[in-house]
Short mmCIF file of C-alpha atoms in Angstrom, two decimals:
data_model
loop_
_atom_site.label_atom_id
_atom_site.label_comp_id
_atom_site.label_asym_id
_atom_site.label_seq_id
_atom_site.Cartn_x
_atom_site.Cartn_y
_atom_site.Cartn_z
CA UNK A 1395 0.00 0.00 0.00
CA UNK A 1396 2.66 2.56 0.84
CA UNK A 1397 4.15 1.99 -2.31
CA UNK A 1398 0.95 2.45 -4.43
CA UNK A 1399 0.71 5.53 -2.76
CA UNK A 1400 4.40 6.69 -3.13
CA UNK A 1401 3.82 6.00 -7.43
CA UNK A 1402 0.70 7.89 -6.88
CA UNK A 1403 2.44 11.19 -5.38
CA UNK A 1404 5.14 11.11 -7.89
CA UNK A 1405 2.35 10.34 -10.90
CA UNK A 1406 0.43 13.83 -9.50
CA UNK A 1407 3.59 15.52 -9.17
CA UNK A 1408 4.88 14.46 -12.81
CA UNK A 1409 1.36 15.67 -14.27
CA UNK A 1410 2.02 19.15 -12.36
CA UNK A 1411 5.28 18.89 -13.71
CA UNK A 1412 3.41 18.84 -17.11
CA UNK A 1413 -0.02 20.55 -16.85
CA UNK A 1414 1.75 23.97 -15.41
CA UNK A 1415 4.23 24.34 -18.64
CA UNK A 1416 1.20 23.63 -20.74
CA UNK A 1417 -1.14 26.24 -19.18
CA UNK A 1418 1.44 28.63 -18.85
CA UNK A 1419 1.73 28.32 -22.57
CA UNK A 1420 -1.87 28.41 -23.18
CA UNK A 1421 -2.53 32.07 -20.68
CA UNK A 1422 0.32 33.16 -23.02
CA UNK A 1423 -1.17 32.42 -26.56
CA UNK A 1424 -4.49 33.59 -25.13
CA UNK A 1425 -3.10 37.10 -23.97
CA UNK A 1426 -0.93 37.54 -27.60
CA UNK A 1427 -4.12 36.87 -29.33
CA UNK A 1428 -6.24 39.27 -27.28
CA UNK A 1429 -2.84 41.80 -27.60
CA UNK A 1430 -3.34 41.51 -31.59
CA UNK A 1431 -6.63 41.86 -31.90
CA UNK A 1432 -6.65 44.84 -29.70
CA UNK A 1433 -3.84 46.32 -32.33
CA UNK A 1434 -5.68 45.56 -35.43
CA UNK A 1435 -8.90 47.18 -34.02
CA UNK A 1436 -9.60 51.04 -34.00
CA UNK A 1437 -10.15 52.69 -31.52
CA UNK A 1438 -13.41 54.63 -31.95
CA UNK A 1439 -14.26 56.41 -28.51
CA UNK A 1440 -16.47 59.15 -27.54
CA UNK A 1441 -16.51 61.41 -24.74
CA UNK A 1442 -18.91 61.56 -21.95
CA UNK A 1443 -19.10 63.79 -19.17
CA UNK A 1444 -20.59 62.40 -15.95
CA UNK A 1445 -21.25 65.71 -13.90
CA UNK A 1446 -23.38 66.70 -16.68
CA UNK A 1447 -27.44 67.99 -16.00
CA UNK A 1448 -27.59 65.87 -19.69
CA UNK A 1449 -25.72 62.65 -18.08
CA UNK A 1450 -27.52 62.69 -14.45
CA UNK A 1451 -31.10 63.18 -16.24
CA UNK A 1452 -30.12 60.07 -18.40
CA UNK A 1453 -28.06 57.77 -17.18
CA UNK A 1454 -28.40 58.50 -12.61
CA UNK A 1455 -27.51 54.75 -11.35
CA UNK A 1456 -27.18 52.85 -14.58
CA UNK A 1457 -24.19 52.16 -15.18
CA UNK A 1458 -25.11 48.87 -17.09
CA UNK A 1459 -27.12 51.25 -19.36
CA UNK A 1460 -24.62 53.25 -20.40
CA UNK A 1461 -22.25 49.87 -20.94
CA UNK A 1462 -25.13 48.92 -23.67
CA UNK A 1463 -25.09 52.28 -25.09
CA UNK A 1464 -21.71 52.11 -26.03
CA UNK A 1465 -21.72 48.66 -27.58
CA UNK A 1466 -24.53 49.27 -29.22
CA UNK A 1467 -23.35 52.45 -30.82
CA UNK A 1468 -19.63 50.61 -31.80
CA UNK A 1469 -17.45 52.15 -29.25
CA UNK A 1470 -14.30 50.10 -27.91
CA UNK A 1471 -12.98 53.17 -26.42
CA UNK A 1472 -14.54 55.86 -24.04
CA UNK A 1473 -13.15 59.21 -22.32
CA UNK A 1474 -14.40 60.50 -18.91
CA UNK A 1475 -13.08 62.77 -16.76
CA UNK A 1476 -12.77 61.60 -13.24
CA UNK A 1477 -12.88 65.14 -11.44
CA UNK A 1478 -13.96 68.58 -12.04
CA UNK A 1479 -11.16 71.00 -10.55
CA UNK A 1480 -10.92 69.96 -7.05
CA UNK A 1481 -14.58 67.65 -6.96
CA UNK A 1482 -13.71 63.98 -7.94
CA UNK A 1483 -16.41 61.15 -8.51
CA UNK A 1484 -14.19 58.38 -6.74
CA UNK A 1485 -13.14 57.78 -2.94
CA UNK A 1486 -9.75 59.77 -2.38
CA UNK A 1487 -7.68 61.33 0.29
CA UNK A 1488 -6.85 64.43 -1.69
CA UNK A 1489 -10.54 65.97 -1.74
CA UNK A 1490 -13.95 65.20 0.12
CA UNK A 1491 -16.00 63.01 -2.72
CA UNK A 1492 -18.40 64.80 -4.80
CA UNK A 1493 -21.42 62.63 -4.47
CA UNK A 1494 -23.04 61.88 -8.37
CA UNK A 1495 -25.39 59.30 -8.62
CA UNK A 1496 -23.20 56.88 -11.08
CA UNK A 1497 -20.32 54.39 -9.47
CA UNK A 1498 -17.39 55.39 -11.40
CA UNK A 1499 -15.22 52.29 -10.19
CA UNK A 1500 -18.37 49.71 -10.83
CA UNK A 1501 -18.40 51.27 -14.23
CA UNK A 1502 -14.60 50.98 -14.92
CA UNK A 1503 -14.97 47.34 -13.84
CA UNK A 1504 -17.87 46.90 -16.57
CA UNK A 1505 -16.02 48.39 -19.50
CA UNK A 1506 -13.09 45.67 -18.34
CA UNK A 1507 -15.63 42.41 -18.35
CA UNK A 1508 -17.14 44.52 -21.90
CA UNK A 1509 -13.86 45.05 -23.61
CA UNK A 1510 -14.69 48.97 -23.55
CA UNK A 1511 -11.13 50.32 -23.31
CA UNK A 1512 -11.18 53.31 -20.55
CA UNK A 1513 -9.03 56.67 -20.87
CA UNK A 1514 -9.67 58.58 -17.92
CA UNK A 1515 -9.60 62.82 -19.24
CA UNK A 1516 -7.35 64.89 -17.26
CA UNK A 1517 -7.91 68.59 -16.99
CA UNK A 1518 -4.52 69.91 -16.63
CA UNK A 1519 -4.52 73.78 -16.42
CA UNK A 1520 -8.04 74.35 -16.62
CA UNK A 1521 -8.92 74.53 -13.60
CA UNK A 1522 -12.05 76.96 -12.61
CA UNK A 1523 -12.62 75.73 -8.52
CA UNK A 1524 -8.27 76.38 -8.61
CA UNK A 1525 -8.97 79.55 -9.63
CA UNK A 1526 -11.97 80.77 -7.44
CA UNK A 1527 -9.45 79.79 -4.52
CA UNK A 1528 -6.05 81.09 -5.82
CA UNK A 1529 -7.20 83.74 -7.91
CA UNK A 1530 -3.47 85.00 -8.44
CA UNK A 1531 -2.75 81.61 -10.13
CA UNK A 1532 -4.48 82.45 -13.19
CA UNK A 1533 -2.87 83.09 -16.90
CA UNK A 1534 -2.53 86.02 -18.60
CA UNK A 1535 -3.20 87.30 -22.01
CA UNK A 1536 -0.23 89.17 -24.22
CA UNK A 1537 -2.79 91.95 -23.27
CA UNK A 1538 -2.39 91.27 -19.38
CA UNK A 1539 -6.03 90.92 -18.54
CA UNK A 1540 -7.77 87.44 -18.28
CA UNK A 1541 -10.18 86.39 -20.28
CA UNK A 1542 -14.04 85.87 -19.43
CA UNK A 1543 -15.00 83.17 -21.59
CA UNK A 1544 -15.08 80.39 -18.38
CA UNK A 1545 -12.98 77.48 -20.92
CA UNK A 1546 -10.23 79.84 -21.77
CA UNK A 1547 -9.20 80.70 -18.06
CA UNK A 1548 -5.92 78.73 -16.91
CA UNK A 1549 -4.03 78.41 -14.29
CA UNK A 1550 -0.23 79.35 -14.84
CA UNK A 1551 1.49 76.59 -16.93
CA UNK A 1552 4.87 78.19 -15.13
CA UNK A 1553 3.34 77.54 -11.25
CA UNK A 1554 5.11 74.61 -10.07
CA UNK A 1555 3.04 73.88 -7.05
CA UNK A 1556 0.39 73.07 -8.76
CA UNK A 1557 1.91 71.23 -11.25
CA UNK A 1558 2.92 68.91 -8.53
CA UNK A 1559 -1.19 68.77 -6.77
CA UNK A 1560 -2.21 68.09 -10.36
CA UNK A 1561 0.29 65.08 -10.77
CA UNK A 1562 -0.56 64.13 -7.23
CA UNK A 1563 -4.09 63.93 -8.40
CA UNK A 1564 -3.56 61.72 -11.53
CA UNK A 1565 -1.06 59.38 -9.66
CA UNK A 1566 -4.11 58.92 -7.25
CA UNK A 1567 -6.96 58.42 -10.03
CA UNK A 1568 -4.22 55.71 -11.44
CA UNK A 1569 -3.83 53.93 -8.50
CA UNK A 1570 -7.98 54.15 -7.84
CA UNK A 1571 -9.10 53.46 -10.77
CA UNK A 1572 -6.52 52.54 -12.82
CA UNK A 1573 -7.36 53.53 -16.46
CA UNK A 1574 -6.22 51.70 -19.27
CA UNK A 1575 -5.27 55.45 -20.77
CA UNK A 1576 -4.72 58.55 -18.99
CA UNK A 1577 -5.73 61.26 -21.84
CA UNK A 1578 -4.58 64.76 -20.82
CA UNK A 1579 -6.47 67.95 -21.42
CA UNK A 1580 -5.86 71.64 -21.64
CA UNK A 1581 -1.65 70.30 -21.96
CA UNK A 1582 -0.67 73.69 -23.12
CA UNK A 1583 -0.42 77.30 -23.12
CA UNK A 1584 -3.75 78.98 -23.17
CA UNK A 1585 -4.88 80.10 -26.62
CA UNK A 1586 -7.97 80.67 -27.62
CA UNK A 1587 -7.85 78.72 -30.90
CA UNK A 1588 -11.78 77.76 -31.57
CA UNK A 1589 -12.60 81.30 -32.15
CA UNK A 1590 -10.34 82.10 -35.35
CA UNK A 1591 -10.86 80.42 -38.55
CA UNK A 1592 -7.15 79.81 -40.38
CA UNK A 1593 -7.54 82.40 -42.24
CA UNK A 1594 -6.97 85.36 -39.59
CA UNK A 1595 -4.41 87.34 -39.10
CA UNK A 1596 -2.10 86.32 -36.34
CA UNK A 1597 -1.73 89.60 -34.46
CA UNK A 1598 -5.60 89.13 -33.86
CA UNK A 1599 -5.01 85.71 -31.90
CA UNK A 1600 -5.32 85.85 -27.84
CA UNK A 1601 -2.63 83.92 -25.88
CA UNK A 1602 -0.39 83.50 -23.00
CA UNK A 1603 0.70 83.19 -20.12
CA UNK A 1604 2.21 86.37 -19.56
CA UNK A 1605 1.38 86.44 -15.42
CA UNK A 1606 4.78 87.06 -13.52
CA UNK A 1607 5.63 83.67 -12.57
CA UNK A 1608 5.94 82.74 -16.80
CA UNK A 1609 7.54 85.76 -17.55
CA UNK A 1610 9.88 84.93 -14.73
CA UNK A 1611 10.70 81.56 -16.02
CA UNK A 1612 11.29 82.64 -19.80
CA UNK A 1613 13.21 85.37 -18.41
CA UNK A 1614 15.30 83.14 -16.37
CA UNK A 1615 15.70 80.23 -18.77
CA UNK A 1616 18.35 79.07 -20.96
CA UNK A 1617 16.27 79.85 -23.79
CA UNK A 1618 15.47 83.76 -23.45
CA UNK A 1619 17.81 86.03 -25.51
CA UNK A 1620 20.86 87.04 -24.38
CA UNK A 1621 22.52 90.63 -24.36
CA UNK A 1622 19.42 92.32 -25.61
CA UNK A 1623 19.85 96.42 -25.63
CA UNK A 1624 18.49 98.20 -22.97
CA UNK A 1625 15.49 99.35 -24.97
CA UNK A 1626 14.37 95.95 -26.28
CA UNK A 1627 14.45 94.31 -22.78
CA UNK A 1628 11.95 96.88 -21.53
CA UNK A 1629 9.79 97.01 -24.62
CA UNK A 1630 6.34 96.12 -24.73
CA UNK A 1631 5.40 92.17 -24.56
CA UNK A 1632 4.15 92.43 -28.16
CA UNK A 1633 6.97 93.60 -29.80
CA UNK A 1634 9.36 90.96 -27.94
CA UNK A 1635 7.36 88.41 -29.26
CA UNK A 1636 7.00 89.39 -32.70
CA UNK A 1637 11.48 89.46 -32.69
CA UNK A 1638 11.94 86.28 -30.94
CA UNK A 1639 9.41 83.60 -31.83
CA UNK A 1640 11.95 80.76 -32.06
CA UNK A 1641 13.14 81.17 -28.23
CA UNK A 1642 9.81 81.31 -27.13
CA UNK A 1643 8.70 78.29 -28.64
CA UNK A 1644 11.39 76.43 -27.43
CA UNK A 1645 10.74 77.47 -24.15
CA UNK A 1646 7.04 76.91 -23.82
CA UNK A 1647 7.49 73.36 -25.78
CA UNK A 1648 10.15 72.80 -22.57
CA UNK A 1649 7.89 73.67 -19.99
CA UNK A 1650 5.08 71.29 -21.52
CA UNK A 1651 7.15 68.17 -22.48
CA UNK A 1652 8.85 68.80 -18.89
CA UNK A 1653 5.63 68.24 -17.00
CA UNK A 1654 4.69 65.51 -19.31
CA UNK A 1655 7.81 64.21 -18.79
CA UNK A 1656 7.53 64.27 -14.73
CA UNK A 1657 4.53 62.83 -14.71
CA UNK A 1658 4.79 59.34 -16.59
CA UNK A 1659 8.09 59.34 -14.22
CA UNK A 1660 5.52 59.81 -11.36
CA UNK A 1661 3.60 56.92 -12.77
CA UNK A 1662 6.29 54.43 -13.84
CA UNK A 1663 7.72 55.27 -9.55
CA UNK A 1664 4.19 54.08 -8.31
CA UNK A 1665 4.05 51.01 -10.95
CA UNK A 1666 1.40 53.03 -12.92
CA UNK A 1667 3.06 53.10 -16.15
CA UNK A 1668 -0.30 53.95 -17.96
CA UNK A 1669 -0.20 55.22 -21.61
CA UNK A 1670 -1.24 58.92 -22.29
CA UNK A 1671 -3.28 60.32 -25.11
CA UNK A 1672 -1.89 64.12 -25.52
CA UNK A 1673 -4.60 66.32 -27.08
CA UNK A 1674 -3.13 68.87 -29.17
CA UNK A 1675 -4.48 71.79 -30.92
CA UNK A 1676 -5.12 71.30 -34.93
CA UNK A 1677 -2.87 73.63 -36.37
CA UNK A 1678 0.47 72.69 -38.16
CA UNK A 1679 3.68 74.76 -38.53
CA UNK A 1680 2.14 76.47 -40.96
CA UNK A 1681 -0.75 78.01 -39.44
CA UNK A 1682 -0.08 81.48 -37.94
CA UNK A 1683 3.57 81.80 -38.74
CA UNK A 1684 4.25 78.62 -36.29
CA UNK A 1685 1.81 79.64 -33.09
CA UNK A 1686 1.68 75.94 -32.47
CA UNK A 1687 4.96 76.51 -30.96
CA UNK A 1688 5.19 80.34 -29.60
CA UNK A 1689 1.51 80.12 -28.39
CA UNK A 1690 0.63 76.78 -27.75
CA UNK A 1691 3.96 75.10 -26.51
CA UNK A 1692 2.96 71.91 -28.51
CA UNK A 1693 4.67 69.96 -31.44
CA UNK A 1694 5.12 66.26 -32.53
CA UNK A 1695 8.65 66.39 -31.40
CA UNK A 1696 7.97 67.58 -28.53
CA UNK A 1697 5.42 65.55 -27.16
CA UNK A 1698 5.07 62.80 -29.25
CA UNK A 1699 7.97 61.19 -27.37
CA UNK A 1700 6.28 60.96 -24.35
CA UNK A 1701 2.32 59.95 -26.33
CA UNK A 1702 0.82 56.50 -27.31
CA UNK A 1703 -1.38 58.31 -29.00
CA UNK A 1704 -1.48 62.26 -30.35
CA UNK A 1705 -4.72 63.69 -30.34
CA UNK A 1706 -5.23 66.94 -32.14
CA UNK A 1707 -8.97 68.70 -31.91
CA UNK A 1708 -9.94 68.71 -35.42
CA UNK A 1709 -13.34 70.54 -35.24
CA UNK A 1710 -12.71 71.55 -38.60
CA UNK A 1711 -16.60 73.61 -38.80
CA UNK A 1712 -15.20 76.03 -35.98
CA UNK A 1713 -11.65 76.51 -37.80
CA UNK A 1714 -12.90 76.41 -41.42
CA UNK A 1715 -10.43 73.98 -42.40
CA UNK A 1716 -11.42 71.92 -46.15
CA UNK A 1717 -10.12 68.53 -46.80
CA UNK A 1718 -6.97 69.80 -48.14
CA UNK A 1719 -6.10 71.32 -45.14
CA UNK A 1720 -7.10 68.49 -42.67
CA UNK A 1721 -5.29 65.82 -44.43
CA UNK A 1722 -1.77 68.30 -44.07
CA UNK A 1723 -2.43 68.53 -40.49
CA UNK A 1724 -2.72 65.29 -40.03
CA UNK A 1725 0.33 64.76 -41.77
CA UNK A 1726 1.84 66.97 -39.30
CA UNK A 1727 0.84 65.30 -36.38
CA UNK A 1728 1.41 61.81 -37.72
CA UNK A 1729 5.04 60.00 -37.04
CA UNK A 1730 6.82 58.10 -40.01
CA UNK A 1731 8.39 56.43 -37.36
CA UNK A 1732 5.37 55.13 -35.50
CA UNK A 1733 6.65 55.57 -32.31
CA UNK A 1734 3.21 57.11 -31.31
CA UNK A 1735 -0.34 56.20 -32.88
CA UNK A 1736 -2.80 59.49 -33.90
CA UNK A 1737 -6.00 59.87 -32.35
CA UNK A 1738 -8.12 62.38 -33.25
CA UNK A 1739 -10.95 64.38 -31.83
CA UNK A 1740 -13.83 64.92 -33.68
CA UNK A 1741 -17.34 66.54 -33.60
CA UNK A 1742 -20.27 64.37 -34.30
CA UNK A 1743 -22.45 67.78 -35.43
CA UNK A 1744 -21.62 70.77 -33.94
CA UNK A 1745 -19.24 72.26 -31.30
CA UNK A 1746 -20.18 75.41 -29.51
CA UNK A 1747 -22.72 77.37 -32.90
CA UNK A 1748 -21.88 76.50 -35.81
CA UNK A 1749 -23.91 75.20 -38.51
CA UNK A 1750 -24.38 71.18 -38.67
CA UNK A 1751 -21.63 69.93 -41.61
CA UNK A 1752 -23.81 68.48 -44.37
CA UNK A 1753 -23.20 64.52 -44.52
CA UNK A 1754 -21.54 64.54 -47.64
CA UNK A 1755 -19.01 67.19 -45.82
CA UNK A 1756 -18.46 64.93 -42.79
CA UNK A 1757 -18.59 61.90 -44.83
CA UNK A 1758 -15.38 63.39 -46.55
CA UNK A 1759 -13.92 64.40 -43.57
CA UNK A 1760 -14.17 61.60 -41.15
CA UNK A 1761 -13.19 59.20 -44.00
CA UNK A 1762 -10.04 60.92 -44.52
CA UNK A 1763 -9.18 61.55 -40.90
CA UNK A 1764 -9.96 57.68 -40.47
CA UNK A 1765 -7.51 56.75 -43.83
CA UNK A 1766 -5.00 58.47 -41.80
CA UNK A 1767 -5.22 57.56 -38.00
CA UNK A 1768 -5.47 55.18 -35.86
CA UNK A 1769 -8.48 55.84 -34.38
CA UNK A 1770 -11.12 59.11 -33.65
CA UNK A 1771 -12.55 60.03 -30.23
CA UNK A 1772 -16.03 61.92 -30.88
CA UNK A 1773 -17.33 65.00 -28.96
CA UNK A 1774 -19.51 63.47 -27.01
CA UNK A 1775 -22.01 61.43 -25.95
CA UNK A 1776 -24.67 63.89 -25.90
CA UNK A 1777 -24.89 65.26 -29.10
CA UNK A 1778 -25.00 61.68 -30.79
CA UNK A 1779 -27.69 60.13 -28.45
CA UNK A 1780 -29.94 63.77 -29.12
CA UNK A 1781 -29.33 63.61 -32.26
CA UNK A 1782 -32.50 62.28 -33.69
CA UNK A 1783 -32.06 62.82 -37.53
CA UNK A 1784 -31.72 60.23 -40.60
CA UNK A 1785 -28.20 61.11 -40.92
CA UNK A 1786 -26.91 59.87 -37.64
CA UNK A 1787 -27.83 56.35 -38.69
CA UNK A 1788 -25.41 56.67 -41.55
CA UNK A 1789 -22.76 58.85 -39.78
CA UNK A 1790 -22.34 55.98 -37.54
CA UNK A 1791 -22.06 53.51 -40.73
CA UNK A 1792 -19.17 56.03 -41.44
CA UNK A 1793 -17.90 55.21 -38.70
CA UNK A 1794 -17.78 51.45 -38.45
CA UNK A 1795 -16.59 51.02 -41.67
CA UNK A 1796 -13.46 52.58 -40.68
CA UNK A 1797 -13.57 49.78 -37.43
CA UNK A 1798 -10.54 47.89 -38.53
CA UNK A 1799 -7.15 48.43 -40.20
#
């Protein structure tokens, strides 16, 4: 008997021996598969704001309804901010919990079982509640006065306390929540870029930050020009940055790409290393004698680097932009290389008052921007599930058809 039970122990241990090698393989081919299919597929996302009057009315404790929503519409990707200045809609130590009737973590767990991919929208220097508080934080104008418009008000790219609260805050979302892309927002200079159509003159364009703290900085930085005479150091801000565009674009392209740069070191410290979509404005070199730089702070070099995926704003009704001129900017923002993927963001009708684009118009457009991408991300939610017209039945055909590589 004892030795009928010794051949037994070493027959289970020989099958372990076996079986673990073979499942090990099998977890392995199963992940690769799920890896490749995941590459081959778009990514077609929308955006959806949960603190919205729109979103509460509609979708207050269903979280499951929204997860059908999205499946039924096509999406494998969707974008939702997880706090609103210094409210967030998950349990944290940073702020007191802003109570909304929708279970942010129960709904990041059903877009996981669903296949939904979640990117979790990061505000970074819009940042109204910031402001109300620390009202000497905000960003000026090359005019020195702030602006009123409430989306166009930014804290100072060039204050590095809070750049370090708003990394705090997105180290602590990735360790809550845990995304499976962290898509940053408002990663730039201010400029208030939806208001001029490409064909304005530049010297008409509002940006910034001209509060002390930037001017500071650019002042003190390698990149500000040296041995200036006496009467261009103290000349007005305008004419400074009419003679010496190139410094200040490499300086505000420094100061972005630096905080970019310190936060996926952040992430990769607290075993977060969590991809980032970048959203970028739509303009290319070209536009406004190179404001993408001097205004913005934002190029492909700069920040593609640091990007899974680019994402410039192409609301092409608001900028005026034709075909031609969509399909150069996305040839801007693409890389050759593809070391980073391109992700746009698109309207499904209309942004702020604008007409509605005809279909044939967005037909065009989103098939182009899809022959060149990797992906879109539409703006949002709410317009497409109002949207009650023929046309949205084939806009989403559009869509789909542009599903897989």
């Amino acid at each position: 008997m004892k030795s009928l039970s010794s051949l037994s122990f070493f027959v289970n241990f020989a099958m372990k021996k076996l079986l673990l090698p073979l499942l090990l393989i099998f977890l392995t081919s199963c992940s690769l598969e799920k890896e490749e299919k995941m590459q081959k597929e778009r990514l077609i996302g929308v955006k959806v704001y949960p603190h919205s009057a729109w979103f509460l009315e509609n979708f207050a404790h269903r979280e499951e309804a929204l997860i059908s929503e999205l499946k039924t519409r096509g999406f494998n990707l969707v974008s939702m901010p997880l706090w609103n200045g210094r409210s967030c809609w998950y349990d944290t130590e940073l702020f007191p919990k802003s109570q909304i009737p929708f279970e942010i973590l129960k709904f990041r767990r059903l877009c996981r079982e669903e296949d939904i991919a979640f990117a979790a929208i990061a505000p970074i220097f819009f940042d109204l509640e910031t402001l109300a508080l620390h009202p000497g934080k905000e960003a000026l104008y090359q005019n020195l006065r702030r602006e009123s418009a409430s989306w166009q008000r930014f804290v100072s790219p060039c204050d590095t306390a809070y750049q370090r609260h708003k990394i705090d805050l997105i180290i602590d979302m990735a360790k809550n929540v845990n995304p499976d892309f962290i898509s940053l927002d408002f990663i730039r200079f201010p400029v208030i870029w939806e208001n001029y159509p490409l064909h304005t003159h530049t010297d008409s364009i509002l940006f910034g930050a001209w509060d002390s703290r930037c001017w500071n900085a650019f002042h003190a930085s390698p990149f500000y020009p040296k041995n200036l005479p006496a009467e261009e150091n103290g000349a007005p801000i305008k004419q400074l940055i009419k003679r010496h565009r190139p410094q200040l674009a490499a300086w505000k392209k420094a100061v972005i790409s630096q905080f970019v740069k310190d936060l996926k070191n952040e992430l990769e410290n607290n075993h977060s290393s969590i991809p980032l979509i970048i959203h970028t404005l739509p303009w290319q070199e070209s536009d406004f004698e190179g404001a993408i730089g001097w205004m913005a702070g934002q190029s492909p070099e700069s920040l593609g680097p640091e990007a899974a995926y680019l994402s410039p704003m192409l609301y092409w009704g608001l900028t005026g932009q034709n075909a031609t001129q969509i399909s150069s900017s996305l040839n801007f923002w693409r890389d050759p290389e593809k070391s980073f993927a391109i992700l746009p963001s698109i309207p499904w009708s209309v942004v702020i008052n604008e007409s509605p684009p005809p279909l044939a118009e967005w037909s065009e457009t989103v098939n182009l921007i899809l022959e060149k991408s990797d992906g879109v991300v539409l703006f949002h939610l709410e317009k497409i599930l109002q949207d009650s017209s023929i046309d949205s039945h084939k806009k989403q055909q559009i869509l789909n058809a542009g599903k897989r590589f």
